[in-house]
Tab-separated table of C-alpha atoms in Angstrom:
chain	number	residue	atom	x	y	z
A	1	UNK	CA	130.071	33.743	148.107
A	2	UNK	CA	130.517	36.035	144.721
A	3	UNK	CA	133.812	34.776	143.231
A	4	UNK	CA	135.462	37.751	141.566
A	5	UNK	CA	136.563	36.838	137.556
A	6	UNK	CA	140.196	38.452	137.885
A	7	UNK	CA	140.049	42.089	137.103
A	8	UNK	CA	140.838	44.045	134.072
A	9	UNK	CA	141.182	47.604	134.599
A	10	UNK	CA	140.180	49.097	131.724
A	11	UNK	CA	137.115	47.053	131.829
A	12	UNK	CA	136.412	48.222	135.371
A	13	UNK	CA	136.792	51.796	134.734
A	14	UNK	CA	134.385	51.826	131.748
A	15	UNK	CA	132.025	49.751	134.003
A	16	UNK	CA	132.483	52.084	137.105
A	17	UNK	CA	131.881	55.595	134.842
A	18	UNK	CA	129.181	54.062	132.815
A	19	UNK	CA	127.060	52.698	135.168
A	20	UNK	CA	127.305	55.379	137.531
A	21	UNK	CA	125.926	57.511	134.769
A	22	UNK	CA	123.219	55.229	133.563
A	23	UNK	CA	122.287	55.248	137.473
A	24	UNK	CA	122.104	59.137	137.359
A	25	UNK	CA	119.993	58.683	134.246
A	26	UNK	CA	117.621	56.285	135.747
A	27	UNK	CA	116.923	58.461	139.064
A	28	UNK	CA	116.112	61.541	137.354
A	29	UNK	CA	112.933	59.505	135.776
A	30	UNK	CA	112.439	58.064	138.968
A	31	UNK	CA	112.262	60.891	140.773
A	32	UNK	CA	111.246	63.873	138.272
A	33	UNK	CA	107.464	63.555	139.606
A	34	UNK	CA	108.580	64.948	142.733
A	35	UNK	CA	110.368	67.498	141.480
A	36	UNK	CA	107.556	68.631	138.850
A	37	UNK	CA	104.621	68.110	141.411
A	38	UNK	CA	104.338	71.903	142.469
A	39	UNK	CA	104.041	73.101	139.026
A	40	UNK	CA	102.035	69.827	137.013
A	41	UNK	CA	99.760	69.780	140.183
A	42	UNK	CA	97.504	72.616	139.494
A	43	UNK	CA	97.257	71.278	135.427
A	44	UNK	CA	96.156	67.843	136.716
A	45	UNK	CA	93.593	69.112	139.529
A	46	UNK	CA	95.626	67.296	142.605
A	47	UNK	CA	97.507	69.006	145.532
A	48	UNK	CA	101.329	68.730	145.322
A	49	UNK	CA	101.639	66.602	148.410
A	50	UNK	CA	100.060	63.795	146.561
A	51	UNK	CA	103.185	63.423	144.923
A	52	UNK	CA	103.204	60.474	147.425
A	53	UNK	CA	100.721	58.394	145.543
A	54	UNK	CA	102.682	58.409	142.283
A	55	UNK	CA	105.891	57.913	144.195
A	56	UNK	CA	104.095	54.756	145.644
A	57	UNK	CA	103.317	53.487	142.445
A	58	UNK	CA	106.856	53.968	140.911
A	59	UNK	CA	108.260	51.726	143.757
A	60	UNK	CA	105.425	49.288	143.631
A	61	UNK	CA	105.885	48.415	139.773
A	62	UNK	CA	109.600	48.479	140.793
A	63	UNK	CA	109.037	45.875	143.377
A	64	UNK	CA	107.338	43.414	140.938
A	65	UNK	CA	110.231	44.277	138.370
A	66	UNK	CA	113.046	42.669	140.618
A	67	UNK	CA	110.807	39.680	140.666
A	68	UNK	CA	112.781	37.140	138.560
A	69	UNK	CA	115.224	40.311	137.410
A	70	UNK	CA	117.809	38.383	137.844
A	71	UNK	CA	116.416	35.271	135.623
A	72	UNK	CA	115.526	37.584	133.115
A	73	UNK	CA	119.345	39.405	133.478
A	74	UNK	CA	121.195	36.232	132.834
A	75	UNK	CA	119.066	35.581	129.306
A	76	UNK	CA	118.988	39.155	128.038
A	77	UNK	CA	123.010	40.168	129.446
A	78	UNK	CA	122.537	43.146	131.852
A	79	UNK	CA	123.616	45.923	129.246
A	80	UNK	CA	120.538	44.409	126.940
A	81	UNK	CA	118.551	44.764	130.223
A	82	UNK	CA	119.751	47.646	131.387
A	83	UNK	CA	118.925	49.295	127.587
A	84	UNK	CA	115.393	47.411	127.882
A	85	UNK	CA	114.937	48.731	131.139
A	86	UNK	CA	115.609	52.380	130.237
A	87	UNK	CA	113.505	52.025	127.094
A	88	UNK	CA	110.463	51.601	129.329
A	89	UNK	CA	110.886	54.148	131.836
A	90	UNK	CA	111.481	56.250	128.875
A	91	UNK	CA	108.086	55.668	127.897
A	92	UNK	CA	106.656	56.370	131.178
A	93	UNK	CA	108.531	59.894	130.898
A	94	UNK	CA	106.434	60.906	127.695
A	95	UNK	CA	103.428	59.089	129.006
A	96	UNK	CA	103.285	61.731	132.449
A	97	UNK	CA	104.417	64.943	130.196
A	98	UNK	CA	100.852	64.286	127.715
A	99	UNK	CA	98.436	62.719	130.107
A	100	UNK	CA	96.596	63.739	132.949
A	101	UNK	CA	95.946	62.276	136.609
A	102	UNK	CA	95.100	58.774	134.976
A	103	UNK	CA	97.736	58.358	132.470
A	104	UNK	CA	100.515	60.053	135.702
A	105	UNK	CA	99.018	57.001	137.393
A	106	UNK	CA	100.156	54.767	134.799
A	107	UNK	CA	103.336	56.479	133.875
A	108	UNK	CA	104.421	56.064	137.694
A	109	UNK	CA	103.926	52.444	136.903
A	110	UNK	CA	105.987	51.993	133.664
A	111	UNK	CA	109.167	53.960	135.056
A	112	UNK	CA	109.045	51.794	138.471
A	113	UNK	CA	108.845	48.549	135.651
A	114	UNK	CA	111.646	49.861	133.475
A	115	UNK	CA	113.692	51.325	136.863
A	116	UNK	CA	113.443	48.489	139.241
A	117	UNK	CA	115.621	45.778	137.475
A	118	UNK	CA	118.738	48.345	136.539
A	119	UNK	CA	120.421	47.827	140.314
A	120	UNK	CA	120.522	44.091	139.359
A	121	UNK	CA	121.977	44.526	135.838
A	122	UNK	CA	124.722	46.717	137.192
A	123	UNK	CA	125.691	44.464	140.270
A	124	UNK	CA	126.186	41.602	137.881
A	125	UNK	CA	128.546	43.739	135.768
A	126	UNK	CA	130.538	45.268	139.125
A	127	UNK	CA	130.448	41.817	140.730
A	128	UNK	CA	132.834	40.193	137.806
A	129	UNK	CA	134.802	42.932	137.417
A	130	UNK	CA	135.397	44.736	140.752
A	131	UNK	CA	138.493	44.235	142.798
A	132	UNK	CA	137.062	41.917	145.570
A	133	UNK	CA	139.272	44.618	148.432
A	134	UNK	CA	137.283	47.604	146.330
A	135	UNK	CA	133.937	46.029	146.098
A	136	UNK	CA	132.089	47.909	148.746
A	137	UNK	CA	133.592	51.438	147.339
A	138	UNK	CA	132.856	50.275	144.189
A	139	UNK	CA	129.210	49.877	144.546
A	140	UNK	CA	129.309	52.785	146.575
A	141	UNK	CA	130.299	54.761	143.811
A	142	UNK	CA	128.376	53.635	141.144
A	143	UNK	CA	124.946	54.048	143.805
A	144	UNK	CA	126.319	57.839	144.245
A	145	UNK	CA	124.791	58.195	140.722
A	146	UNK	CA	121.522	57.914	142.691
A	147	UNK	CA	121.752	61.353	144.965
A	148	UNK	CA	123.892	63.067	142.168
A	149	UNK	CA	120.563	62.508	140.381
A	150	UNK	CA	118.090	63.780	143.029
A	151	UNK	CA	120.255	66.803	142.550
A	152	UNK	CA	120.338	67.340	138.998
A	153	UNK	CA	116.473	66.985	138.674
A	154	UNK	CA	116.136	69.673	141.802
A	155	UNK	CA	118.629	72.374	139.557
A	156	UNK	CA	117.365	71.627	135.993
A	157	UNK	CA	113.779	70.267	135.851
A	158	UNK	CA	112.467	73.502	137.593
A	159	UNK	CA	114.122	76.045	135.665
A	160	UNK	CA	112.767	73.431	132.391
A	161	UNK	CA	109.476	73.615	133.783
A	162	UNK	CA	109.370	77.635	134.055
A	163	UNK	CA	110.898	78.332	130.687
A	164	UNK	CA	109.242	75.310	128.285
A	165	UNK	CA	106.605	73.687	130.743
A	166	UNK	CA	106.790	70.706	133.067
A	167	UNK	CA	105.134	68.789	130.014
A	168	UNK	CA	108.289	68.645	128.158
A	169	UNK	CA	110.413	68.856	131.342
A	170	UNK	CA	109.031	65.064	132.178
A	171	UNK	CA	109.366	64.815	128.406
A	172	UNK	CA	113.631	65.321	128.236
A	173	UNK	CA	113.684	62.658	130.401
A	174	UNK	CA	112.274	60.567	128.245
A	175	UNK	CA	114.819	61.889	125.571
A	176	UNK	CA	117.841	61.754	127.856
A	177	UNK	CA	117.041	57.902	128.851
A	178	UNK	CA	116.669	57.137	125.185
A	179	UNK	CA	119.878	59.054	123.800
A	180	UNK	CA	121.557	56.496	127.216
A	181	UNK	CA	120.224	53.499	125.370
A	182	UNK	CA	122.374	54.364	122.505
A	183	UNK	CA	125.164	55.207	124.337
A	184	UNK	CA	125.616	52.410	125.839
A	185	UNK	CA	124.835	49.483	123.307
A	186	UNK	CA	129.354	49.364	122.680
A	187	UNK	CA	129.216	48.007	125.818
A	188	UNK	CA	127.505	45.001	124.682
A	189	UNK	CA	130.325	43.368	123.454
A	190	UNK	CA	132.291	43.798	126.541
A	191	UNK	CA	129.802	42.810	129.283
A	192	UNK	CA	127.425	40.338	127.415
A	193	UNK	CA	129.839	38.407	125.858
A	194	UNK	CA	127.983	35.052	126.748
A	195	UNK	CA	124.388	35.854	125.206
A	196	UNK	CA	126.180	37.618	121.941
A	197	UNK	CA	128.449	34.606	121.097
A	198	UNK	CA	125.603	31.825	122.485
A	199	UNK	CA	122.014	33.375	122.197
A	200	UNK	CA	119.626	31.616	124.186
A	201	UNK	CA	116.634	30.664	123.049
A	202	UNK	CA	114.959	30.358	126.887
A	203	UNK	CA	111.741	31.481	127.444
A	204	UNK	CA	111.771	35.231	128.551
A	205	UNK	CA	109.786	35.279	131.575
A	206	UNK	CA	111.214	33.421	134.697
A	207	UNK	CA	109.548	30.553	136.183
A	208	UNK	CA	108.070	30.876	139.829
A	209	UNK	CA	110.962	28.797	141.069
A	210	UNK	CA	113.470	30.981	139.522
A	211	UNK	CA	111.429	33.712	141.174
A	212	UNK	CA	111.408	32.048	144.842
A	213	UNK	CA	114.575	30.474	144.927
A	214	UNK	CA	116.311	33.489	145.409
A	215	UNK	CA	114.320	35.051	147.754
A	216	UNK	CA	114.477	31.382	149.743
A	217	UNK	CA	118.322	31.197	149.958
A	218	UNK	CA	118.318	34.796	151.313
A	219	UNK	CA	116.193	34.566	154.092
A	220	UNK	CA	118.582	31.565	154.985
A	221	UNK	CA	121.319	33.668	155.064
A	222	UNK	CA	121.864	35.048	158.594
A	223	UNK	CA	123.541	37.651	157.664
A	224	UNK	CA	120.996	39.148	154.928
A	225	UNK	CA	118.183	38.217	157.058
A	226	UNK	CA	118.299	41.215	159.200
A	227	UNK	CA	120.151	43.386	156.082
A	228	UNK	CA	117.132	42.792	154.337
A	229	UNK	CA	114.866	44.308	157.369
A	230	UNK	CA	117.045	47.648	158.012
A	231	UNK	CA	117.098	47.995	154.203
A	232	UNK	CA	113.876	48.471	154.101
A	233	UNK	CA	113.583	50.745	157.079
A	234	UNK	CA	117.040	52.604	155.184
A	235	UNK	CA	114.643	53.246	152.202
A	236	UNK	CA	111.996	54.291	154.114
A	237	UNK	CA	113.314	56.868	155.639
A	238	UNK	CA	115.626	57.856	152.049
A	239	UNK	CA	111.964	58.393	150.322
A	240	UNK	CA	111.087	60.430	153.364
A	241	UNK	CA	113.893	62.661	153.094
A	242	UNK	CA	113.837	62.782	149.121
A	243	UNK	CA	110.100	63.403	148.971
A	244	UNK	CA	109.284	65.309	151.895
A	245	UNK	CA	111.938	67.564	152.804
A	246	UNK	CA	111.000	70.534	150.600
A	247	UNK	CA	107.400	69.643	151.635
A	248	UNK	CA	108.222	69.917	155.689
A	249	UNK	CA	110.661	72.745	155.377
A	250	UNK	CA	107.558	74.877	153.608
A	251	UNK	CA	104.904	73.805	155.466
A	252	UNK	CA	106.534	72.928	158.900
A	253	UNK	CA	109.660	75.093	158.965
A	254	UNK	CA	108.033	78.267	157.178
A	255	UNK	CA	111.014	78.346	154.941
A	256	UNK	CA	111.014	79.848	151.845
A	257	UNK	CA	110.450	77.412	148.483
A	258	UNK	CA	114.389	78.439	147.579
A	259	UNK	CA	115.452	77.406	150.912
A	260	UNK	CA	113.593	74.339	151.321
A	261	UNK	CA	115.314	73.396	147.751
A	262	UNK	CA	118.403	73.817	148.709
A	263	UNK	CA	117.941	71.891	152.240
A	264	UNK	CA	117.259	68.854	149.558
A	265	UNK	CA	120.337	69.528	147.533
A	266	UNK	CA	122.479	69.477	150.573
A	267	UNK	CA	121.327	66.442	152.163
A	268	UNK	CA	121.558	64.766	148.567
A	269	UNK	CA	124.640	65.932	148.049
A	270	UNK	CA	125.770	64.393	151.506
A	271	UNK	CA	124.572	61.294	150.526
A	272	UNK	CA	126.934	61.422	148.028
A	273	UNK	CA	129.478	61.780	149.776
A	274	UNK	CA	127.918	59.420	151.819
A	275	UNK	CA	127.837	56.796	150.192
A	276	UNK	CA	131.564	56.788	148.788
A	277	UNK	CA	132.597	57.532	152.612
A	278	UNK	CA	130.852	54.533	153.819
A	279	UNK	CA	131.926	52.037	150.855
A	280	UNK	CA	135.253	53.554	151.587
A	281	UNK	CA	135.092	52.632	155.285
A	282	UNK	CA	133.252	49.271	155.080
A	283	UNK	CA	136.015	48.192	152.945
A	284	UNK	CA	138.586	49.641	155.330
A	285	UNK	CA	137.140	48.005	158.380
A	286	UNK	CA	136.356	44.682	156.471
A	287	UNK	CA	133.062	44.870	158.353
A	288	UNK	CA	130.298	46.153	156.051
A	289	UNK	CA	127.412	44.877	158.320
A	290	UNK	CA	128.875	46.629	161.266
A	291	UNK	CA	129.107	49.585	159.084
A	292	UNK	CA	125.670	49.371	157.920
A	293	UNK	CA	124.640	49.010	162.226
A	294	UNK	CA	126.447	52.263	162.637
A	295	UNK	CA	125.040	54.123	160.043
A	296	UNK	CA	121.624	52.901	161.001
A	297	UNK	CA	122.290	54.533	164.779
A	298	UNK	CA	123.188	57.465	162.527
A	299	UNK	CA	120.280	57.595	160.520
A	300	UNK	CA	117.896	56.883	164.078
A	301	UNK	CA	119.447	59.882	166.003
A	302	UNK	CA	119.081	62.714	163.275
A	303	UNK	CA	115.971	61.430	162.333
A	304	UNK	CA	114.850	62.041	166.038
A	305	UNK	CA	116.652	65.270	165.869
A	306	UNK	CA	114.467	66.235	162.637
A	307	UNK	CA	111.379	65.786	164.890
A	308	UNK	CA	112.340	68.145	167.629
A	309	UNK	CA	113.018	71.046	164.721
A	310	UNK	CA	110.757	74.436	164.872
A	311	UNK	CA	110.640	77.571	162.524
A	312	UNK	CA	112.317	79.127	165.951
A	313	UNK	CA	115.665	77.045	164.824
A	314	UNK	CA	118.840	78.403	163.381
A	315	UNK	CA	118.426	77.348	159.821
A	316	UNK	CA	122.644	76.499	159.882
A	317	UNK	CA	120.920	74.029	162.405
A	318	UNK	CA	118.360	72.508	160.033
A	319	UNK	CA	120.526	72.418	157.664
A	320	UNK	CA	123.608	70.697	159.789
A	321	UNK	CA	120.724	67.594	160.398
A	322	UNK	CA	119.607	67.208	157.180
A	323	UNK	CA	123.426	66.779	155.924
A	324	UNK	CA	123.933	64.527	158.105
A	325	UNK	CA	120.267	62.966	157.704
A	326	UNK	CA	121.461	62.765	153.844
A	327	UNK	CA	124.475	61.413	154.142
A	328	UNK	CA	123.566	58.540	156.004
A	329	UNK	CA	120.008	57.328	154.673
A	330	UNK	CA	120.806	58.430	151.348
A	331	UNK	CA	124.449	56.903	151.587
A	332	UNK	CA	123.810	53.707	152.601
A	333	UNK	CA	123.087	51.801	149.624
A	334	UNK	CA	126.284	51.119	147.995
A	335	UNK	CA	127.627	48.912	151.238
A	336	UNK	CA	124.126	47.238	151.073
A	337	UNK	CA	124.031	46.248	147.632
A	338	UNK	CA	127.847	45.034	147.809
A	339	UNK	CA	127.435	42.717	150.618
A	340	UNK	CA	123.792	41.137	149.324
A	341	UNK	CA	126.388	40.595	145.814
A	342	UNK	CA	129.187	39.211	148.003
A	343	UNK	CA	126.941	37.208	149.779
A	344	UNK	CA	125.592	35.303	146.848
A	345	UNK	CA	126.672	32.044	145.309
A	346	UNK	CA	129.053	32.131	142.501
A	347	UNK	CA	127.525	33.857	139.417
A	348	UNK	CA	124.233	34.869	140.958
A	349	UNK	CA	124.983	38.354	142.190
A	350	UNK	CA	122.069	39.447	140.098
A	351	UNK	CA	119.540	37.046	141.687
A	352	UNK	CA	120.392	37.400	145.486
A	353	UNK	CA	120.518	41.652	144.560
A	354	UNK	CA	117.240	41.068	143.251
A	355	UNK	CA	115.734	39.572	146.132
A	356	UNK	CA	117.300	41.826	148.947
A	357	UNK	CA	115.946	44.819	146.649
A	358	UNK	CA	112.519	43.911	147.230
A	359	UNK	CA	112.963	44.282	150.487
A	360	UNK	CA	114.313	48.034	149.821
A	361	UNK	CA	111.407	48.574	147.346
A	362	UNK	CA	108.766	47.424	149.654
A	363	UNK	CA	110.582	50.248	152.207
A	364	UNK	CA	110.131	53.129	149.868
A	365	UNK	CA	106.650	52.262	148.859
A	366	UNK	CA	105.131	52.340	151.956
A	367	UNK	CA	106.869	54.765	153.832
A	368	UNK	CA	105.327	57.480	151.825
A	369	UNK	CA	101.918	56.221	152.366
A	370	UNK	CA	102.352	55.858	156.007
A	371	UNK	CA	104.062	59.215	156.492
A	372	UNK	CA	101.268	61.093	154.566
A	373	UNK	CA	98.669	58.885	156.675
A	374	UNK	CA	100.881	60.121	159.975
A	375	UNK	CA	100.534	63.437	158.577
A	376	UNK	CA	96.792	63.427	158.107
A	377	UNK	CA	95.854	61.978	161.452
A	378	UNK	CA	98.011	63.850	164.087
A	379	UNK	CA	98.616	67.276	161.637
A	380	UNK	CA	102.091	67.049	162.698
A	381	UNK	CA	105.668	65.739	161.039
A	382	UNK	CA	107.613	64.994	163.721
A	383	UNK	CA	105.452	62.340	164.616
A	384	UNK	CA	106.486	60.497	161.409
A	385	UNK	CA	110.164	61.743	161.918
A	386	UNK	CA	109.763	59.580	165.678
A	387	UNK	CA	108.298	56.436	164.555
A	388	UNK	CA	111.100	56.032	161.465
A	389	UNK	CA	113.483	56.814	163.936
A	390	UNK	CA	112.332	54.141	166.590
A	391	UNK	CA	111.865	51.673	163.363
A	392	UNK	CA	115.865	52.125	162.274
A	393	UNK	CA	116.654	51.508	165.966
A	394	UNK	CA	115.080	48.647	166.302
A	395	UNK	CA	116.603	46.938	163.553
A	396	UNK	CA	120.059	48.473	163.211
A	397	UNK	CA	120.390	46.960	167.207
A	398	UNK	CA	119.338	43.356	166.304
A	399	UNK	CA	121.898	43.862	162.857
A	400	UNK	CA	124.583	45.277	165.112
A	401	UNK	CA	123.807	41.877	167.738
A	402	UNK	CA	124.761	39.728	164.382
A	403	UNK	CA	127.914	41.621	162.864
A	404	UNK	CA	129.761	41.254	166.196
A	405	UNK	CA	128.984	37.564	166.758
């Protein structure tokens, strides 16, 4: 398990308010494709829905980032990372405001490169310094940054696109994740003491042990076996209700495009709230797998409620599931990434959050793939609502069987 160094609270503070913003930072380039597609679509000659294939390719290149993250973490310091990190999906950000379908292609995969490893630079920061009775709260709230993002793309990047273009919409975030590079480089000498008093002159690239051993020792773990199965059915169905929502509440629920917008900020605000709620509670209860079991049941039961919604519905209604639909598989993260950290041996919080995040990755990459493939085929979303509802089930029963043993 994670020993805890003992706590200093001004050091936690900065690291809890920092990295919660360089989290907000880092969604809004991960998710600013989604918000841009309906107005760069038409300029790059695709429809809007396939938005899907560039979100795929974010969380692919993301994927093969956490490979080794952790390796690469402990030789850089996880501020240098987290500035390295940044500095690439920076670059993606100008690369998708001047190309065209090509070049979107290949900015999707430079802001999944430069996104992916952040989660494991910021556990290894909130695993030293984080109150071992606060920990679950604690990465809670720094992995609210992540829906508080979703938001502020959905309220600025439109009103950027209409008034400047979405060209140099995508481009401020390019800006905004540089300007966070230098913001945060003071915070070098507080939370990479070790490489700026001892460089190390290791390779850069991890071996494929480094790269395996990780991933080994949590598949061992009972506990994060299953965790690492309804994470990835938790992501799923977040880059469902991140990408798609707006999409189904046009096309399915003949709302207006206002409306449907809103319906998104809502459910990402929940998960918000969510996710500090559940942190919150986990710690409480002293039971975060439990906690992540219940939320799954959650998650299963308004997803299957989400299937069963027509245009004939009271939009209060639609509106009532997809708050609780967003506060549950948009607020589940922070008790997820906590445990996987707790979990770990001494010092190697960044490695074993690593490994459990390719399981999340690998979630979110396919799920939009399959969905749109649903879509296609049977020309109806509820179908897709149904099978990530029976998915979450399945797995949030056989995590439930292990957190009450």
């Amino acid at each position: 398990m994670s020993s805890a160094a003992p706590t200093d609270l001004r050091r936690y503070l900065i690291a809890l308010v920092s990295l919660a913003l360089v989290q907000v930072v880092s969604t809004m380039g991960f998710n600013q494709a989604s918000v841009l597609a309906p107005a760069a679509a038409p300029a790059l000659g695709v429809a809007a829905a396939d938005v899907a294939y560039y979100v795929s390719l974010v969380y692919l290149a993301a994927m093969i980032s956490t490979l080794g993250g952790g390796a690469i973490n402990r030789r850089l310091g996880p501020i240098r990372f987290i500035q390295t990190g940044l500095t690439v999906a920076a670059i993606g950000s100008f690369i998708f405001a001047v190309g065209g379908v090509a070049m979107a292609a290949l900015s999707a995969l430079i802001v999944g490169l430069g996104s992916g490893p952040l989660t494991i630079a910021s556990s290894h920061i909130l695993a030293r310094v984080s109150p071992p009775r606060l920990a679950n709260v604690t990465f809670s709230l720094k992995q609210s940054g992540v829906p508080v993002g979703f938001a502020i793309c959905g309220a600025v990047l439109p009103t950027l696109a209409l008034d400047f273009g979405w060209r140099w919409a995508a481009a401020s975030i390019g800006f905004l994740s540089i300007a966070t590079v230098i913001a945060v480089q003071p915070l070098r000498r507080l939370y990479d003491e070790e490489q700026t008093s001892n460089p190390s002159r290791q390779r850069f690239l991890p071996t494929v042990a480094e790269i395996l051993e990780p991933l080994r020792l949590a598949w061992r773990d009972p506990i994060l076996r299953p965790m690492c199965f309804i994470g990835m059915l938790f992501s799923a169905t977040q880059a469902i209700v991140v990408n798609f929502t707006v999409v189904y509440a046009v096309d399915g629920l003949k709302m207006s495009y206002v409306l449907a917008g809103t319906l998104l900020s809502a459910a990402t605000v929940a998960g918000a709230f969510g996710r500090v709620f559940w942190g919150a509670l986990a710690d409480l209860l002293r039971k975060p797998t439990a906690v992540l079991a219940g939320i799954g049941g959650i998650v299963a039961v308004a997803a299957m409620t989400m299937s069963f919604t027509t245009p004939n519905w009271p939009t209060t209604a639609v509106y009532a599931i997809c708050i609780v639909l967003g506060g549950t598989a948009v607020g589940w993260n922070g008790v997820f990434i906590a445990e996987s950290a707790y979990r770990a041996p001494p010092g190697r919080a960044a490695e074993f959050t690593g490994a459990t995040q390719l399981f999340v990755f690998s979630g979110a990459l396919i799920s939009p793939l399959l969905f749109r493939a649903v879509l296609a085929i049977t020309h109806s979303y509820e179908a897709g609502y149904l099978l990530l509802a029976a998915g979450v089930a399945v797995c949030s029963f056989f995590l439930a069987r292990v957190a009450i043993r």
